[in-house]
Amino acid sequence: MTNLPNYTDYDALGLAELVRKREITPSELKEDALGAIAALNPELNCVVGDLSEQAERALDVGLPEGPFTGVPFLIKEIGVQAAGSTFRMGSKLCDGFVSNADTELMRRFRRAGLLTIGTTPTPEFGFNPTCESDLHGPTHNPWDLTRSPGGSSGGAASAVAARILPMAHANDGGGSIRIPAAACGLVGLKPTRGRVPAGPISGEPLSGLAIELCVSRSVRDSAALLDAVEGADVGAPNVIASPERPFIDETSVPPGRLKIAWSAEAINHAPVDAEVKAGLEKSVALLESLGHELVEDKPAVDWPSYFEALVVIWSANLAWSIDLMGKIMNRTPGSDNLQHVTEAIYRYGQG
């Protein structure tokens, strides 16, 4: 039994509108989301941390008036940090770590009125395009429990695709928003570098590759959340101009006739599955039917050089993160608290 019988029909802005109209309360929405977690999480394994008590305290104090006031929310256990929340990054090395303060992005999530009720899993240190770890086990795709929701924001994507809630925090350094969004049929936008704050703990995570936002079920939700959190924080290494008008306004503006490039070839020259090609061609045909100009083209990419640079950036950043967490947790990084591939990349990154 839910407080809102058609709870799963609404996106985040839709739920917030019901709260504003006093047709439902934030507490009732919280209970609906927690009920969905209780019913679905045993099969999906998409929620690994319980923040319901903190949420109840936030309700007692009163939520800020924002675009998402009263909407239940989940945060991924990497990137953003919330005071009193576990922050394990999918690793036994970090098991037991609890954040002692909000990061700037978390403060903006709260200011937008979001009610955080739990945390979602990530592969160890966010390094896989799927979502499983020795610490938490595998997360499953609600469309097909035998398949992965993708990664590294697979927990967030699984929860949103299962309609536990309409939107969840996610981040992306090499596809970690876009891959699970594609695997779960969601909206996945990776914002421009510098658009969303990463401080004060980090200036540019993953040397500027990792960007924070969400996965959602509607374009307007992602646009409205970007409006709510965009803008540099104090000391940000990159500052970019705010948009001339809100992103949410852009969702109702006709785009005109666009010229869109597409390619069925992978930039690393790997084989492309026939089902993937068919899906791409279907999208091309749809865009053409909408009046846009589609041009088959591809960027010239020196894949070996590009991949070598990625390996250096990722492994060096991983080594720094692991050494830092080892000191914080008073643990020596090694095979007893790191997965085999993670440890190998860590050793490589140490030089």
Short mmCIF file of C-alpha atoms in Angstrom, two decimals:
data_model
loop_
_atom_site.label_atom_id
_atom_site.label_comp_id
_atom_site.label_asym_id
_atom_site.label_seq_id
_atom_site.Cartn_x
_atom_site.Cartn_y
_atom_site.Cartn_z
CA MET A 1 0.00 0.00 0.00
CA THR A 2 1.38 3.41 -0.98
CA ASN A 3 0.39 6.90 0.09
CA LEU A 4 0.28 7.92 -3.59
CA PRO A 5 -1.34 5.09 -5.61
CA ASN A 6 0.29 6.18 -8.88
CA TYR A 7 3.59 7.21 -7.25
CA THR A 8 5.65 5.59 -10.01
CA ASP A 9 3.94 7.64 -12.74
CA TYR A 10 5.55 10.91 -11.63
CA ASP A 11 8.94 12.37 -12.37
CA ALA A 12 10.72 14.38 -9.67
CA LEU A 13 9.23 17.73 -10.66
CA GLY A 14 5.82 16.11 -10.75
CA LEU A 15 6.18 14.86 -7.17
CA ALA A 16 7.44 18.27 -6.05
CA GLU A 17 4.37 19.88 -7.60
CA LEU A 18 2.11 17.58 -5.58
CA VAL A 19 3.97 18.61 -2.42
CA ARG A 20 3.54 22.30 -3.27
CA LYS A 21 -0.18 21.74 -3.81
CA ARG A 22 -0.32 19.86 -0.48
CA GLU A 23 -1.75 16.82 -2.19
CA ILE A 24 0.93 14.73 -0.47
CA THR A 25 3.60 15.37 2.16
CA PRO A 26 7.36 14.81 1.96
CA SER A 27 7.02 12.30 4.79
CA GLU A 28 4.51 10.28 2.78
CA LEU A 29 6.76 10.32 -0.29
CA LYS A 30 9.65 9.16 1.88
CA GLU A 31 7.59 6.23 3.12
CA ASP A 32 6.58 5.31 -0.44
CA ALA A 33 10.22 5.29 -1.55
CA LEU A 34 11.37 3.31 1.49
CA GLY A 35 8.57 0.83 0.84
CA ALA A 36 9.77 0.42 -2.74
CA ILE A 37 13.32 -0.17 -1.49
CA ALA A 38 12.10 -2.83 0.94
CA ALA A 39 10.14 -4.57 -1.81
CA LEU A 40 12.64 -4.39 -4.67
CA ASN A 41 16.13 -4.07 -3.23
CA PRO A 42 16.51 -7.74 -2.20
CA GLU A 43 16.50 -8.65 -5.91
CA LEU A 44 18.20 -5.56 -7.31
CA ASN A 45 20.86 -4.73 -4.68
CA CYS A 46 20.71 -1.09 -5.76
CA VAL A 47 20.66 0.55 -2.29
CA VAL A 48 23.45 -0.17 0.21
CA GLY A 49 23.11 2.61 2.79
CA ASP A 50 20.13 3.68 4.91
CA LEU A 51 19.78 7.41 5.58
CA SER A 52 16.13 7.30 6.65
CA GLU A 53 16.90 8.56 10.16
CA GLN A 54 18.80 11.55 8.79
CA ALA A 55 15.88 12.16 6.42
CA GLU A 56 13.45 12.12 9.33
CA ARG A 57 15.56 14.69 11.17
CA ALA A 58 15.59 16.87 8.05
CA LEU A 59 11.80 16.69 7.93
CA ASP A 60 11.60 17.68 11.60
CA VAL A 61 13.70 20.78 10.91
CA GLY A 62 11.84 21.58 7.70
CA LEU A 63 12.97 21.28 4.09
CA PRO A 64 14.07 24.33 2.10
CA GLU A 65 11.76 25.64 -0.61
CA GLY A 66 13.28 24.53 -3.88
CA PRO A 67 12.39 22.93 -7.20
CA PHE A 68 12.43 19.44 -5.67
CA THR A 69 11.13 20.02 -2.15
CA GLY A 70 10.13 16.71 -0.59
CA VAL A 71 11.33 14.46 -3.42
CA PRO A 72 13.14 11.29 -2.21
CA PHE A 73 16.74 11.00 -3.43
CA LEU A 74 19.68 8.61 -3.33
CA ILE A 75 23.38 9.48 -3.48
CA LYS A 76 26.13 7.32 -4.93
CA GLU A 77 28.91 6.31 -2.51
CA ILE A 78 31.58 8.08 -4.53
CA GLY A 79 31.95 11.74 -5.47
CA VAL A 80 29.46 13.64 -3.33
CA GLN A 81 29.65 13.27 0.45
CA ALA A 82 26.92 13.79 3.06
CA ALA A 83 27.59 14.27 6.76
CA GLY A 84 26.85 11.05 8.64
CA SER A 85 26.70 8.90 5.51
CA THR A 86 28.85 5.92 4.62
CA PHE A 87 31.30 6.63 1.80
CA ARG A 88 32.91 3.31 0.90
CA MET A 89 33.49 3.66 -2.84
CA GLY A 90 32.69 -0.02 -3.25
CA SER A 91 35.92 -1.07 -1.54
CA LYS A 92 36.77 -3.10 1.53
CA LEU A 93 39.65 -0.67 2.00
CA CYS A 94 37.11 2.08 2.77
CA ASP A 95 34.56 -0.05 4.64
CA GLY A 96 33.52 1.78 7.80
CA PHE A 97 34.31 5.29 6.56
CA VAL A 98 31.60 7.83 7.40
CA SER A 99 31.72 11.39 6.03
CA ASN A 100 31.89 14.14 8.64
CA ALA A 101 30.65 17.01 6.47
CA ASP A 102 28.64 17.82 3.37
CA THR A 103 30.47 18.62 0.16
CA GLU A 104 29.27 21.72 -1.70
CA LEU A 105 27.22 19.66 -4.14
CA MET A 106 25.45 17.93 -1.26
CA ARG A 107 24.60 21.32 0.21
CA ARG A 108 23.07 22.29 -3.12
CA PHE A 109 21.09 19.05 -3.30
CA ARG A 110 19.67 19.87 0.13
CA ARG A 111 18.99 23.48 -0.85
CA ALA A 112 17.00 22.22 -3.85
CA GLY A 113 14.71 20.48 -1.35
CA LEU A 114 15.76 16.90 -2.11
CA LEU A 115 15.32 14.43 0.74
CA THR A 116 18.18 11.93 0.73
CA ILE A 117 17.07 8.54 2.07
CA GLY A 118 19.96 6.24 1.18
CA THR A 119 23.09 5.49 -0.80
CA THR A 120 23.76 3.46 -3.93
CA PRO A 121 26.65 1.10 -4.72
CA THR A 122 29.50 1.52 -7.14
CA PRO A 123 32.15 -0.88 -8.42
CA GLU A 124 35.41 -0.54 -6.52
CA PHE A 125 36.54 3.10 -6.83
CA GLY A 126 34.14 3.50 -9.76
CA PHE A 127 36.50 1.78 -12.15
CA ASN A 128 34.20 -0.61 -14.03
CA PRO A 129 31.46 -0.11 -16.63
CA THR A 130 29.36 -2.61 -14.65
CA CYS A 131 28.27 -2.49 -11.01
CA GLU A 132 29.60 -5.24 -8.76
CA SER A 133 32.18 -5.35 -6.01
CA ASP A 134 33.53 -7.75 -3.42
CA LEU A 135 32.11 -5.41 -0.78
CA HIS A 136 28.51 -5.21 -2.00
CA GLY A 137 28.09 -7.94 -4.60
CA PRO A 138 26.41 -7.41 -7.99
CA THR A 139 23.64 -4.95 -8.74
CA HIS A 140 20.98 -6.14 -11.19
CA ASN A 141 19.13 -4.48 -14.03
CA PRO A 142 15.38 -4.27 -13.28
CA TRP A 143 14.58 -4.89 -16.95
CA ASP A 144 16.38 -8.24 -16.81
CA LEU A 145 17.78 -9.52 -13.52
CA THR A 146 20.36 -11.64 -15.36
CA ARG A 147 22.00 -8.48 -16.73
CA SER A 148 23.99 -5.58 -15.32
CA PRO A 149 22.60 -2.05 -15.12
CA GLY A 150 26.00 -0.81 -16.28
CA GLY A 151 28.38 1.29 -14.27
CA SER A 152 29.75 2.85 -12.44
CA SER A 153 26.46 4.55 -11.46
CA GLY A 154 24.66 1.22 -11.76
CA GLY A 155 23.02 1.36 -8.35
CA ALA A 156 21.49 4.75 -9.12
CA ALA A 157 20.31 3.63 -12.56
CA SER A 158 18.82 0.38 -11.25
CA ALA A 159 16.86 2.24 -8.56
CA VAL A 160 15.49 4.84 -10.96
CA ALA A 161 14.66 2.31 -13.69
CA ALA A 162 12.81 0.23 -11.09
CA ARG A 163 10.85 3.39 -10.19
CA ILE A 164 11.93 3.29 -6.57
CA LEU A 165 12.29 7.03 -7.08
CA PRO A 166 12.43 9.25 -10.18
CA MET A 167 15.98 10.60 -9.93
CA ALA A 168 19.27 9.73 -8.21
CA HIS A 169 22.75 11.21 -7.95
CA ALA A 170 25.33 9.88 -10.40
CA ASN A 171 28.71 10.91 -11.77
CA ASP A 172 30.75 10.25 -14.89
CA GLY A 173 34.49 10.07 -15.59
CA GLY A 174 34.45 7.65 -18.51
CA GLY A 175 30.80 6.86 -19.14
CA SER A 176 29.55 6.24 -15.60
CA ILE A 177 26.35 8.24 -16.11
CA ARG A 178 25.90 7.51 -19.81
CA ILE A 179 26.52 3.74 -19.77
CA PRO A 180 23.95 2.87 -17.06
CA ALA A 181 21.48 5.38 -18.50
CA ALA A 182 21.72 3.56 -21.83
CA ALA A 183 21.52 0.12 -20.20
CA CYS A 184 18.45 1.07 -18.14
CA GLY A 185 16.58 3.35 -20.54
CA LEU A 186 17.10 6.58 -18.60
CA VAL A 187 18.19 10.17 -19.17
CA GLY A 188 21.93 10.47 -18.58
CA LEU A 189 23.64 13.84 -19.04
CA LYS A 190 27.32 14.41 -18.29
CA PRO A 191 27.66 18.19 -17.80
CA THR A 192 30.53 20.28 -19.11
CA ARG A 193 33.73 20.38 -17.07
CA GLY A 194 33.42 23.09 -14.43
CA ARG A 195 29.62 23.28 -14.58
CA VAL A 196 28.98 21.39 -11.31
CA PRO A 197 31.04 21.93 -8.12
CA ALA A 198 33.35 19.17 -6.86
CA GLY A 199 34.77 20.90 -3.77
CA PRO A 200 35.86 21.42 -1.17
CA ILE A 201 37.43 17.97 -0.85
CA SER A 202 38.37 17.73 -4.51
CA GLY A 203 39.09 20.39 -7.07
CA GLU A 204 39.00 18.32 -10.24
CA PRO A 205 38.25 14.63 -9.64
CA LEU A 206 40.04 12.30 -12.03
CA SER A 207 42.05 15.22 -13.44
CA GLY A 208 38.85 16.93 -14.58
CA LEU A 209 37.25 13.91 -16.25
CA ALA A 210 34.73 13.15 -13.49
CA ILE A 211 31.59 15.31 -13.42
CA GLU A 212 28.58 15.08 -11.08
CA LEU A 213 24.84 15.15 -11.76
CA CYS A 214 22.19 12.41 -11.92
CA VAL A 215 20.28 9.76 -13.79
CA SER A 216 16.58 10.48 -14.20
CA ARG A 217 13.41 9.47 -16.03
CA SER A 218 12.75 12.84 -17.67
CA VAL A 219 14.79 15.43 -19.52
CA ARG A 220 13.15 18.20 -17.53
CA ASP A 221 14.26 16.66 -14.21
CA SER A 222 17.90 16.55 -15.33
CA ALA A 223 17.66 20.12 -16.64
CA ALA A 224 16.06 21.42 -13.43
CA LEU A 225 18.64 19.69 -11.24
CA LEU A 226 21.45 21.15 -13.32
CA ASP A 227 19.90 24.59 -12.81
CA ALA A 228 19.77 23.95 -9.06
CA VAL A 229 23.39 22.88 -8.64
CA GLU A 230 25.36 24.58 -11.42
CA GLY A 231 28.03 27.16 -10.75
CA ALA A 232 31.56 27.13 -9.40
CA ASP A 233 32.26 26.80 -5.69
CA VAL A 234 34.94 28.72 -3.81
CA GLY A 235 38.39 27.83 -5.11
CA ALA A 236 37.17 25.93 -8.16
CA PRO A 237 39.98 25.50 -10.72
CA ASN A 238 37.59 26.12 -13.61
CA VAL A 239 34.84 28.73 -13.77
CA ILE A 240 32.42 28.81 -16.69
CA ALA A 241 29.63 31.27 -17.34
CA SER A 242 26.13 30.43 -16.21
CA PRO A 243 23.61 29.93 -19.01
CA GLU A 244 21.79 32.98 -20.37
CA ARG A 245 18.50 31.33 -19.42
CA PRO A 246 17.73 28.30 -17.25
CA PHE A 247 18.35 24.85 -18.70
CA ILE A 248 14.76 23.92 -17.85
CA ASP A 249 13.55 26.66 -20.21
CA GLU A 250 15.53 25.09 -23.05
CA THR A 251 13.45 21.92 -22.82
CA SER A 252 10.42 23.75 -24.22
CA VAL A 253 12.24 25.60 -27.02
CA PRO A 254 11.93 24.03 -30.51
CA PRO A 255 15.47 23.02 -31.58
CA GLY A 256 15.03 23.88 -35.24
CA ARG A 257 16.65 21.72 -37.90
CA LEU A 258 19.87 20.24 -36.53
CA LYS A 259 22.84 18.75 -38.37
CA ILE A 260 23.80 15.61 -36.48
CA ALA A 261 26.82 13.40 -37.16
CA TRP A 262 26.66 9.67 -36.46
CA SER A 263 28.89 6.64 -36.84
CA ALA A 264 28.39 2.90 -36.46
CA GLU A 265 32.12 2.34 -35.97
CA ALA A 266 33.73 2.16 -32.52
CA ILE A 267 36.60 4.59 -31.99
CA ASN A 268 38.78 1.68 -30.81
CA HIS A 269 37.86 -0.33 -33.93
CA ALA A 270 36.24 -3.06 -31.83
CA PRO A 271 33.37 -5.08 -33.35
CA VAL A 272 29.93 -3.54 -32.84
CA ASP A 273 27.09 -5.90 -31.97
CA ALA A 274 24.34 -6.18 -34.57
CA GLU A 275 21.69 -5.28 -31.98
CA VAL A 276 23.57 -2.09 -31.12
CA LYS A 277 23.82 -1.17 -34.81
CA ALA A 278 20.11 -1.78 -35.25
CA GLY A 279 19.30 0.48 -32.32
CA LEU A 280 21.56 3.20 -33.71
CA GLU A 281 19.99 2.99 -37.15
CA LYS A 282 16.53 3.20 -35.60
CA SER A 283 17.56 6.40 -33.80
CA VAL A 284 19.00 7.85 -37.02
CA ALA A 285 15.75 7.14 -38.85
CA LEU A 286 13.72 8.73 -36.04
CA LEU A 287 15.81 11.90 -36.09
CA GLU A 288 15.51 12.13 -39.87
CA SER A 289 11.74 11.73 -39.60
CA LEU A 290 11.74 14.72 -37.23
CA GLY A 291 13.34 16.84 -39.94
CA HIS A 292 16.99 16.84 -38.86
CA GLU A 293 19.98 16.36 -41.17
CA LEU A 294 21.94 13.19 -40.33
CA VAL A 295 25.50 12.86 -41.63
CA GLU A 296 27.55 9.69 -41.31
CA ASP A 297 30.96 10.78 -40.05
CA LYS A 298 33.47 9.99 -37.34
CA PRO A 299 36.20 11.91 -35.51
CA ALA A 300 39.80 11.02 -36.24
CA VAL A 301 41.06 9.44 -33.01
CA ASP A 302 44.56 8.11 -32.44
CA TRP A 303 43.25 5.30 -30.26
CA PRO A 304 46.60 3.91 -28.97
CA SER A 305 47.76 7.36 -27.83
CA TYR A 306 44.36 8.19 -26.38
CA PHE A 307 44.17 4.91 -24.48
CA GLU A 308 47.71 5.29 -23.14
CA ALA A 309 46.85 8.75 -21.80
CA LEU A 310 43.70 7.39 -20.15
CA VAL A 311 45.63 4.59 -18.45
CA VAL A 312 48.12 7.10 -17.02
CA ILE A 313 45.40 9.48 -15.79
CA TRP A 314 43.20 6.78 -14.29
CA SER A 315 45.95 4.73 -12.66
CA ALA A 316 47.73 7.77 -11.17
CA ASN A 317 44.47 9.10 -9.73
CA LEU A 318 43.54 5.68 -8.37
CA ALA A 319 46.93 5.31 -6.69
CA TRP A 320 46.50 8.70 -5.01
CA SER A 321 42.97 7.84 -3.81
CA ILE A 322 43.97 4.44 -2.47
CA ASP A 323 47.00 5.79 -0.63
CA LEU A 324 44.85 8.53 0.92
CA MET A 325 42.11 6.15 2.04
CA GLY A 326 44.68 3.70 3.35
CA LYS A 327 46.06 6.41 5.63
CA ILE A 328 42.59 7.55 6.72
CA MET A 329 41.46 4.00 7.52
CA ASN A 330 44.86 2.95 8.94
CA ARG A 331 44.99 0.03 6.51
CA THR A 332 47.73 -1.11 4.18
CA PRO A 333 46.34 -1.40 0.64
CA GLY A 334 46.73 -4.93 -0.68
CA SER A 335 45.06 -8.14 -1.75
CA ASP A 336 43.08 -8.46 1.50
CA ASN A 337 41.20 -5.19 0.91
CA LEU A 338 41.47 -4.55 -2.85
CA GLN A 339 40.15 -6.55 -5.77
CA HIS A 340 42.80 -8.07 -8.05
CA VAL A 341 42.32 -5.71 -10.99
CA THR A 342 42.13 -2.66 -8.70
CA GLU A 343 45.35 -3.67 -7.00
CA ALA A 344 47.10 -4.18 -10.34
CA ILE A 345 46.06 -0.72 -11.54
CA TYR A 346 47.08 0.73 -8.17
CA ARG A 347 50.57 -0.77 -8.45
CA TYR A 348 50.90 0.52 -12.01
CA GLY A 349 49.78 3.97 -10.94
CA GLN A 350 52.41 4.07 -8.21
CA GLY A 351 55.02 4.01 -10.97
#
